[in-house]
PDB file of C-alpha atoms in Angstrom:
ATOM      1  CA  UNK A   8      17.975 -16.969 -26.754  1.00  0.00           C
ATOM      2  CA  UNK A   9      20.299 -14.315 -26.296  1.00  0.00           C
ATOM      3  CA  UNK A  10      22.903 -14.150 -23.821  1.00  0.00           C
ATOM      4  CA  UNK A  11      25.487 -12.297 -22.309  1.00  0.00           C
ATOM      5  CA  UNK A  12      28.756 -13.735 -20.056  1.00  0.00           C
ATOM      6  CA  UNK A  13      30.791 -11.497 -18.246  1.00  0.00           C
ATOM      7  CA  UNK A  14      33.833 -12.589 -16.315  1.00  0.00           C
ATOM      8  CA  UNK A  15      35.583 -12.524 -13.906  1.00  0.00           C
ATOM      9  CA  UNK A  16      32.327 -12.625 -12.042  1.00  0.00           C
ATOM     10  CA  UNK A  17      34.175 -10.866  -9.101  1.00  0.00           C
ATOM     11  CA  UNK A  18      37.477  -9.940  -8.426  1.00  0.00           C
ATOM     12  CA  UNK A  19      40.042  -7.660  -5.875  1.00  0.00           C
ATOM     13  CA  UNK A  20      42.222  -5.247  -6.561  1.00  0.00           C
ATOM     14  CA  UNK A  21      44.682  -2.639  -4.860  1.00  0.00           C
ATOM     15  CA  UNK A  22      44.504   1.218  -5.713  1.00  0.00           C
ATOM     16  CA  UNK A  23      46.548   1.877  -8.679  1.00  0.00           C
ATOM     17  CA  UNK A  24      46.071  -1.239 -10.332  1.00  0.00           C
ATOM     18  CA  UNK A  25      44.647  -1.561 -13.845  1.00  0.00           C
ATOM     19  CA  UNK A  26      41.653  -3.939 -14.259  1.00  0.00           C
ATOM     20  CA  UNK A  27      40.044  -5.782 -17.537  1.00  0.00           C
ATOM     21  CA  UNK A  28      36.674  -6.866 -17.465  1.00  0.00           C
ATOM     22  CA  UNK A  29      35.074  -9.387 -20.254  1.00  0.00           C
ATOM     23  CA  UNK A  30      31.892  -9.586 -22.017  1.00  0.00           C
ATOM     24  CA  UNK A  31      30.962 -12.000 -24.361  1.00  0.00           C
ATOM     25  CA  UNK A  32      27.554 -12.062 -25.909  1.00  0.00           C
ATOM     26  CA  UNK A  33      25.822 -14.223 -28.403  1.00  0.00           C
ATOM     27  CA  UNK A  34      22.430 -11.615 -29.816  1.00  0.00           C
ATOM     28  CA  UNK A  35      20.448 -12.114 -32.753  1.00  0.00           C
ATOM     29  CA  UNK A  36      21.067  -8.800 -35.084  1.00  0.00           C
ATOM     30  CA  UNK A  37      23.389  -7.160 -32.646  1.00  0.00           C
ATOM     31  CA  UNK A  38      22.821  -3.482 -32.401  1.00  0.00           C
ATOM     32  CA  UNK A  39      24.987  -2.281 -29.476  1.00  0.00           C
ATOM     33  CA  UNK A  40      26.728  -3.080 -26.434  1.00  0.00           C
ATOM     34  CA  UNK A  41      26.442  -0.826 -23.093  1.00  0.00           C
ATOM     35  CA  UNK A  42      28.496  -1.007 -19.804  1.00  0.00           C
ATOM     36  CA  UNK A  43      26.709   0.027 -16.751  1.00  0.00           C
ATOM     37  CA  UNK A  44      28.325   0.708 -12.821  1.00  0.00           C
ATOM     38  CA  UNK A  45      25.913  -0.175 -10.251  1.00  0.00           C
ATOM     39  CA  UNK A  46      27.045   0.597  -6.428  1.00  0.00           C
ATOM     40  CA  UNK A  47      24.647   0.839  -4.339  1.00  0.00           C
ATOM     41  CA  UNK A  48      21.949   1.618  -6.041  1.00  0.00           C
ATOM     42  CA  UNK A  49      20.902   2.503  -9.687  1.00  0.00           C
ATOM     43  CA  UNK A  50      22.977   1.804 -12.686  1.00  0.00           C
ATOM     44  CA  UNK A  51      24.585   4.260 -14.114  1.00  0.00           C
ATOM     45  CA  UNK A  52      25.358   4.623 -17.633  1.00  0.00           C
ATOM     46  CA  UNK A  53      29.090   4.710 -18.935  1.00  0.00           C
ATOM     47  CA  UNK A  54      29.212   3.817 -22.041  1.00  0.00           C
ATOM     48  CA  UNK A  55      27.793   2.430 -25.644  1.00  0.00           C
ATOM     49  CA  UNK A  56      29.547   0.624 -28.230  1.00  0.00           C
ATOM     50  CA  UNK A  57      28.020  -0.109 -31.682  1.00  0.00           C
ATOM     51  CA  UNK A  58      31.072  -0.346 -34.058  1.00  0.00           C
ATOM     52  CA  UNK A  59      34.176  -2.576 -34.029  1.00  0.00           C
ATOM     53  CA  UNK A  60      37.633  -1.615 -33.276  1.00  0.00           C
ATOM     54  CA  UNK A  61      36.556   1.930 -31.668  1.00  0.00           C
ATOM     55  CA  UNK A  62      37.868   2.519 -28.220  1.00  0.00           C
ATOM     56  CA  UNK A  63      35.850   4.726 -26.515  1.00  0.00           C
ATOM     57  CA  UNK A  64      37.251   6.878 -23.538  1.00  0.00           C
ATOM     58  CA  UNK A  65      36.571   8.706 -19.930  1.00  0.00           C
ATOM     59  CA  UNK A  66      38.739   9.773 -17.764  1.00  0.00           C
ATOM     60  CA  UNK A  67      40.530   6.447 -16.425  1.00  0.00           C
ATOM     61  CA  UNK A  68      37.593   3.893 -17.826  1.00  0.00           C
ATOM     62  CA  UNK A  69      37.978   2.618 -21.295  1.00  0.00           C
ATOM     63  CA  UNK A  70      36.171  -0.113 -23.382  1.00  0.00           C
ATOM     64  CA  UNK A  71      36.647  -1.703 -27.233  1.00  0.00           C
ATOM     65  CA  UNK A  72      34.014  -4.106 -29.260  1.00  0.00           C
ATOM     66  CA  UNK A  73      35.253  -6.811 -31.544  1.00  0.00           C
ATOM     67  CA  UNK A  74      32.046  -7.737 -33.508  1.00  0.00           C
ATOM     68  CA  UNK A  75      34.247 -10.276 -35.510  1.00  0.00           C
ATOM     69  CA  UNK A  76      34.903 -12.292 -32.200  1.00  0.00           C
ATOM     70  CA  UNK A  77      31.363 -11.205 -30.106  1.00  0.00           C
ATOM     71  CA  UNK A  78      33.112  -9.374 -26.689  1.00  0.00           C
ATOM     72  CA  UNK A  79      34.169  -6.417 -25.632  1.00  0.00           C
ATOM     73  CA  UNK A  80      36.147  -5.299 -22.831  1.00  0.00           C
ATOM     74  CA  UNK A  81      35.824  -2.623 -20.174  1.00  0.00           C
ATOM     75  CA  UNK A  82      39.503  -0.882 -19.028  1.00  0.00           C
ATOM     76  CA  UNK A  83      39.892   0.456 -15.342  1.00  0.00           C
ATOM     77  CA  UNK A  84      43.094   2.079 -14.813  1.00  0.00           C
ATOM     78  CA  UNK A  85      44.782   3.039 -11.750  1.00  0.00           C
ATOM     79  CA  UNK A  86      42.009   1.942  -9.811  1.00  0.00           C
ATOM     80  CA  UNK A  87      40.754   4.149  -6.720  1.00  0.00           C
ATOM     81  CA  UNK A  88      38.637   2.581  -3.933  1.00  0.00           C
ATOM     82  CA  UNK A  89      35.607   4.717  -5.442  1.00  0.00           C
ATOM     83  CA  UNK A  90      35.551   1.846  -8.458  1.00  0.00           C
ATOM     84  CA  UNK A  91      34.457  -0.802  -6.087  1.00  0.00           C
ATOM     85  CA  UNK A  92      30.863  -1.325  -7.842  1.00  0.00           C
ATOM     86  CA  UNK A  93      29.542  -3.780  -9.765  1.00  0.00           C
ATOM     87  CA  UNK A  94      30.127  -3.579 -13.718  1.00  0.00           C
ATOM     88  CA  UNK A  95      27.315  -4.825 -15.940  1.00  0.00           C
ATOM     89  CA  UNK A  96      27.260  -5.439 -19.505  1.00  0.00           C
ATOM     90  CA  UNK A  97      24.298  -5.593 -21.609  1.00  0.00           C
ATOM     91  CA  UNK A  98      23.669  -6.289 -25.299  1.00  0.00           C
ATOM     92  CA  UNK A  99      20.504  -5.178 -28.044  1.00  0.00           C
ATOM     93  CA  UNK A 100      19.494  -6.393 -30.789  1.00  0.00           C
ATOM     94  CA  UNK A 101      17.679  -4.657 -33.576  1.00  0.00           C
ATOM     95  CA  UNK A 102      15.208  -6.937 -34.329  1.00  0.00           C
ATOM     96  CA  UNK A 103      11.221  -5.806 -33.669  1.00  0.00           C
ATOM     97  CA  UNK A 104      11.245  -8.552 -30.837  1.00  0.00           C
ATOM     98  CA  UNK A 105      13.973  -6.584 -28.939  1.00  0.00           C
ATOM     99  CA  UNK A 106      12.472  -3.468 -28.775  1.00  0.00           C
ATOM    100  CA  UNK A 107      14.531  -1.351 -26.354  1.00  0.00           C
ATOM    101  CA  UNK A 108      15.288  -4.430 -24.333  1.00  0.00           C
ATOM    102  CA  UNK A 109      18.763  -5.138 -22.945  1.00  0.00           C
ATOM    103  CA  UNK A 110      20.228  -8.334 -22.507  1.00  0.00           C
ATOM    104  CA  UNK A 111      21.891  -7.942 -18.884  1.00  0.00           C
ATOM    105  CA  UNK A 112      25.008 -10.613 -17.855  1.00  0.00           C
ATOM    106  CA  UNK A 113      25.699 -11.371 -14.077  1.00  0.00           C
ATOM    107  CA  UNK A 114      28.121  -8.686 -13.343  1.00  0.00           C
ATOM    108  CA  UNK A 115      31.571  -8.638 -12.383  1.00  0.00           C
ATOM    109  CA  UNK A 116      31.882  -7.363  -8.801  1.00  0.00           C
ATOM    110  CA  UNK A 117      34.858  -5.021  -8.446  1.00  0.00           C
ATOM    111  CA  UNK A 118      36.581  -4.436  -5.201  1.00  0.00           C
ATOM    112  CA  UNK A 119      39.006  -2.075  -4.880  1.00  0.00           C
ATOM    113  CA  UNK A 120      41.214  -2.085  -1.393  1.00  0.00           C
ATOM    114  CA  UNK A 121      43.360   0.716  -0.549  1.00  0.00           C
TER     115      UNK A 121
ATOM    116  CA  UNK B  21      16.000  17.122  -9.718  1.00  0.00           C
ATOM    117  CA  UNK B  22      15.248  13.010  -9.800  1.00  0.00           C
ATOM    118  CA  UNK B  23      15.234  11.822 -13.287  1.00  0.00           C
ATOM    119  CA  UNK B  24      13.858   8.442 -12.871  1.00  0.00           C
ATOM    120  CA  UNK B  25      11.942   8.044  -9.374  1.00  0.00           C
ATOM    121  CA  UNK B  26      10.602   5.275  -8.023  1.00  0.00           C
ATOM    122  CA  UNK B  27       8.017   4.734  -4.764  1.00  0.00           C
ATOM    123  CA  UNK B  28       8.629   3.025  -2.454  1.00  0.00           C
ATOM    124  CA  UNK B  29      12.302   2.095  -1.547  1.00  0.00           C
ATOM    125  CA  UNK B  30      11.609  -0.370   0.271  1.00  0.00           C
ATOM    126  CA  UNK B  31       8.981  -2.559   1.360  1.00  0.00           C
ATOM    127  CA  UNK B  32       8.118  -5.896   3.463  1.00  0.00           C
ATOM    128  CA  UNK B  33       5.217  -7.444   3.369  1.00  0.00           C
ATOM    129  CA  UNK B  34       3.602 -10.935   4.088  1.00  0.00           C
ATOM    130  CA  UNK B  35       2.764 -13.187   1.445  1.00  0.00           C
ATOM    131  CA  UNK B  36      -0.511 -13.253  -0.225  1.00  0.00           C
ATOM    132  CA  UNK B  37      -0.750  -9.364  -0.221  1.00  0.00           C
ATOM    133  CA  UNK B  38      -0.953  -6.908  -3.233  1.00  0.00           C
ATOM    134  CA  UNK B  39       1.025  -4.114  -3.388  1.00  0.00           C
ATOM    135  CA  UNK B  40       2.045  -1.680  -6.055  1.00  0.00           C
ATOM    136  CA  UNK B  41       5.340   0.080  -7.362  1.00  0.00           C
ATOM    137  CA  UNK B  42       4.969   3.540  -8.773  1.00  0.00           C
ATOM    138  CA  UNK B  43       7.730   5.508 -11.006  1.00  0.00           C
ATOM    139  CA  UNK B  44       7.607   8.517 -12.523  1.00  0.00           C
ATOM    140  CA  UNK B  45      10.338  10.154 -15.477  1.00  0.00           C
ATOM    141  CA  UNK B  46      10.698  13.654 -16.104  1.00  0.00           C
ATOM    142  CA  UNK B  47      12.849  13.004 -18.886  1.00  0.00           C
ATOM    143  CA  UNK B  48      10.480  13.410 -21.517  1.00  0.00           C
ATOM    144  CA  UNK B  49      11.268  10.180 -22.962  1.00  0.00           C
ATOM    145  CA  UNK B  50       8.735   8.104 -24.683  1.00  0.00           C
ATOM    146  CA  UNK B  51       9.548   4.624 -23.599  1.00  0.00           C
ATOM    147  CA  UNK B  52       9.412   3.288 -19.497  1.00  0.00           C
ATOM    148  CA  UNK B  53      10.697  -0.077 -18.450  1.00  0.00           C
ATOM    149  CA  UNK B  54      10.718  -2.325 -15.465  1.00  0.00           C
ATOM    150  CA  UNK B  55      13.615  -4.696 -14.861  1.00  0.00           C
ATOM    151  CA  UNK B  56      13.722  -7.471 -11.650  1.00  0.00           C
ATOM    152  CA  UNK B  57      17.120  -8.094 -10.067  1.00  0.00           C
ATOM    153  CA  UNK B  58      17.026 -11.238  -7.827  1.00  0.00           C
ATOM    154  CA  UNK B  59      20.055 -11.788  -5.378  1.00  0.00           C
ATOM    155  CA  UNK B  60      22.420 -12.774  -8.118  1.00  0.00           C
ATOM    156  CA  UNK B  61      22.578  -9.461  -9.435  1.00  0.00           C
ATOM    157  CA  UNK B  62      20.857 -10.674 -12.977  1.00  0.00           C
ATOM    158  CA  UNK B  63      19.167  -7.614 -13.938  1.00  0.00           C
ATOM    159  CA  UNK B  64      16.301  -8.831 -16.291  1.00  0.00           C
ATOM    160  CA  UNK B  65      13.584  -7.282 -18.219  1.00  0.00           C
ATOM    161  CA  UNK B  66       9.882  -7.932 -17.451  1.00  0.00           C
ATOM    162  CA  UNK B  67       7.823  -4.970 -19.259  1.00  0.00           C
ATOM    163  CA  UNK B  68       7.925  -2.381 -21.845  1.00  0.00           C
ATOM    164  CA  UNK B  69       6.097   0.604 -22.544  1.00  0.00           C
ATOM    165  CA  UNK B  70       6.205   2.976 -25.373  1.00  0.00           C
ATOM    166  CA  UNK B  71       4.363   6.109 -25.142  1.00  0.00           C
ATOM    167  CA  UNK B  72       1.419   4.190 -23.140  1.00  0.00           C
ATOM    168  CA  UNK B  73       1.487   1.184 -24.935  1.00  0.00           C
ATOM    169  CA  UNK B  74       3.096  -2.401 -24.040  1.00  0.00           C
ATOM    170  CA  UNK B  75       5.608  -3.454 -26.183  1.00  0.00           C
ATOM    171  CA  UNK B  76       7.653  -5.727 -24.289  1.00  0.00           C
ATOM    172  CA  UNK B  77       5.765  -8.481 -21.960  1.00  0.00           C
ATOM    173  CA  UNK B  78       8.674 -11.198 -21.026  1.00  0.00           C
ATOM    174  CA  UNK B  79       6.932 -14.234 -19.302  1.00  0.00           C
ATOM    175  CA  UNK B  80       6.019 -12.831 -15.939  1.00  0.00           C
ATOM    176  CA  UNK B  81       3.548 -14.439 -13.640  1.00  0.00           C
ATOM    177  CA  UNK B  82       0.117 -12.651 -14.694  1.00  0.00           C
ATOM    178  CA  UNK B  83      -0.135 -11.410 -11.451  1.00  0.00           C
ATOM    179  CA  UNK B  84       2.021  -8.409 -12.116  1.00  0.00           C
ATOM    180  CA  UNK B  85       0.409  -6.294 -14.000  1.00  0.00           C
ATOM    181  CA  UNK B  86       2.118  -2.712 -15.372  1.00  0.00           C
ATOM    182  CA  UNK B  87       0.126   0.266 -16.194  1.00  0.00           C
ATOM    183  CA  UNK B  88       1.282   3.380 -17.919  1.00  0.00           C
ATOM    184  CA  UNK B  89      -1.297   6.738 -17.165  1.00  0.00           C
ATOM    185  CA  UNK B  90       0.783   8.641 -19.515  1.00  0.00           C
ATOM    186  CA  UNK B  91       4.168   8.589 -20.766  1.00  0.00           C
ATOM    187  CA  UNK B  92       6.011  10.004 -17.927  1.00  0.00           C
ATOM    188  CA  UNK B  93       4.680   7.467 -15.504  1.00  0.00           C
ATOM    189  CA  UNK B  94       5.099   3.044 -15.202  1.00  0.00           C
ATOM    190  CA  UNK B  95       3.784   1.736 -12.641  1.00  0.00           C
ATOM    191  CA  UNK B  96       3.574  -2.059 -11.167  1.00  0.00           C
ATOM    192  CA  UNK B  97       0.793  -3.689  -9.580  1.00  0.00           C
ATOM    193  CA  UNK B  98       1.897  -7.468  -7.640  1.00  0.00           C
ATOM    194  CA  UNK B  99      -1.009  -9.668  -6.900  1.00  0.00           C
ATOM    195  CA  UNK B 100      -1.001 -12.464  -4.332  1.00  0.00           C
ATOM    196  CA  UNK B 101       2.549 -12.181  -3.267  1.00  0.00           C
ATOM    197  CA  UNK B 102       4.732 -15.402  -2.925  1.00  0.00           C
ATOM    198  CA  UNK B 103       8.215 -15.434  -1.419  1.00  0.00           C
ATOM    199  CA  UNK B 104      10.247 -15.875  -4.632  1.00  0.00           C
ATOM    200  CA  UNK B 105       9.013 -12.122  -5.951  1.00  0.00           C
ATOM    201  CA  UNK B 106      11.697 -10.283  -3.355  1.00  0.00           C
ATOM    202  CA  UNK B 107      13.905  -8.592  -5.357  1.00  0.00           C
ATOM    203  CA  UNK B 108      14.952  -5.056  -6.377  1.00  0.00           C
ATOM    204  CA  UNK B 109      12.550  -3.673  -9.068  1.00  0.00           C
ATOM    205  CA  UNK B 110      13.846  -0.944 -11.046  1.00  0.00           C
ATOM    206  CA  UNK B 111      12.349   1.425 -13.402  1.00  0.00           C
ATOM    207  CA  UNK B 112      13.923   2.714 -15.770  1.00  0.00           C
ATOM    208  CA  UNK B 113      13.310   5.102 -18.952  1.00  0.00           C
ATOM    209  CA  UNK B 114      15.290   5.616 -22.458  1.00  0.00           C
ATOM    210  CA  UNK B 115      14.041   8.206 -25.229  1.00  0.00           C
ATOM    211  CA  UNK B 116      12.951   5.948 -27.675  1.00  0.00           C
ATOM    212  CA  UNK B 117      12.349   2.316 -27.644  1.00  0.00           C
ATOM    213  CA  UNK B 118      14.359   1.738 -31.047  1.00  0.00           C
ATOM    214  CA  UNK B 119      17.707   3.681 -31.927  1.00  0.00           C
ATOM    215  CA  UNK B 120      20.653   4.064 -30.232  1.00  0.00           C
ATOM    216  CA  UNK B 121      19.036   5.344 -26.478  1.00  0.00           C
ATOM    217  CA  UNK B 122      21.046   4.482 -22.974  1.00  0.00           C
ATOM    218  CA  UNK B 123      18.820   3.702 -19.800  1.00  0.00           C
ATOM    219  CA  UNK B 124      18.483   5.753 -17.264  1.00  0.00           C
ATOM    220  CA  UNK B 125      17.303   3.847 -14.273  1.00  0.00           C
ATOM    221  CA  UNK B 126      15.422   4.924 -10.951  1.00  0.00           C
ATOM    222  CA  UNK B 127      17.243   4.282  -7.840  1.00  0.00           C
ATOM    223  CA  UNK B 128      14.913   0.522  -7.214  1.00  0.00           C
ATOM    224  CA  UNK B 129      12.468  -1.004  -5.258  1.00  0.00           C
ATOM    225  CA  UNK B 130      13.413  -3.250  -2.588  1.00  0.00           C
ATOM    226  CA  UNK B 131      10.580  -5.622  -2.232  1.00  0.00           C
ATOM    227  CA  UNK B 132      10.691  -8.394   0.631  1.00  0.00           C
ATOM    228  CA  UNK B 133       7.911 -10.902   1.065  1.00  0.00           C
ATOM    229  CA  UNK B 134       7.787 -12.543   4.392  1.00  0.00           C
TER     230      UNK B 134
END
């Protein structure tokens, strides 16, 4: 079965620190990688990886896949108290069994304290 | 303008009733979801639909049953409620069930059986 591992599973920072979250993920026929933020409510979309090695970029979040070694990680710097959320990963495969279905992990719950 | 909307927000009720979750995209996209996230935060798929039709049925207890009217609306039917179905339900909608499509997800549903 497919799975996904993020970690830390929480952790608690002060504004203006930099923060690196992990996501590890076994999938049969990977396809892509997405990072969500969830506060309160829905999760919202930041961003999807498909190709190794390509950092993608906004504003003060950034996240990188390694295919080779199955993670990628999602880059907070100088963190402001409107990060605190919590940061899921998810993972799809491109077989017919996977149709649009994403693999979510647990989350890593981010606090950020002025 | 909601993209993803779901109805209720919230509701309680005692165990052994049925009850029903609506959502509704306006996204045009062709494929709805519905995702349960217990208190752990695991966010984890339970149907699929793709332009009307189910695609995705994960083992769910067969007294949930989805139905898709048309396209633009998913909605979730509980039977016989037990305790261990509170939870936030989300819906959630992406373009296309294969390709390279992000989520956008409704604001959730959440459900508590008393």
């Amino acid at each position: 079965e497919d799975k996904v591992v993020q970690s830390p599973l929480s952790l608690v920072v002060h504004e203006g620190d930099t923060v690196t979250l992990n996501c590890s993920y076994e999938v049969t026929n990977f396809r892509s990688l997405l990072w969500y933020k969830q506060e309160k409510k829905a999760p919202t979309f930041l961003f999807m990886l498909t190709s190794s090695g390509i950092e993608k970029k906004s504003g003060r979040l950034s996240s990188i896949l390694d295919k080779k070694e199955l993670f990628s990680i999602l880059n907070i710097t100088a963190t402001q108290t409107g990060d605190s959320a919590v940061y899921l990963c998810a993972v799809r495969g491109r077989t017919t069994d996977s149709w649009g279905k994403l693999q979510f992990g647990a989350g890593t719950q981010v606090v950020v304290t002025p | 303008d909601t993209a993803v909307s779901q109805t209720p927000k919230y509701l309680v009720t005692q165990m052994g009733n049925d009850k029903s979750i609506k959502c509704e995209q306006n996204l045009g996209h062709d494929t709805m979801y519905w995702y349960k996230q217990d208190s752990k935060k695991f966010l984890k798929i339970m149907f699929s639909y793709n332009n009307k039709e189910l695609i995705i049925n994960e083992t769910v207890p067969n007294r949930f049953s989805p139905k898709s009217p048309d396209k633009a609306h998913l909605n979730l039917h509980i039977n016989s409620l037990e305790l261990g179905d509170s939870a936030v339900y989300f819906c959630a909608s992406s373009l296309k069930a294969t390709g390279d499509y992000g989520y956008t997800f409704g604001s959730g549903t959440r459900l508590t059986v008393v």
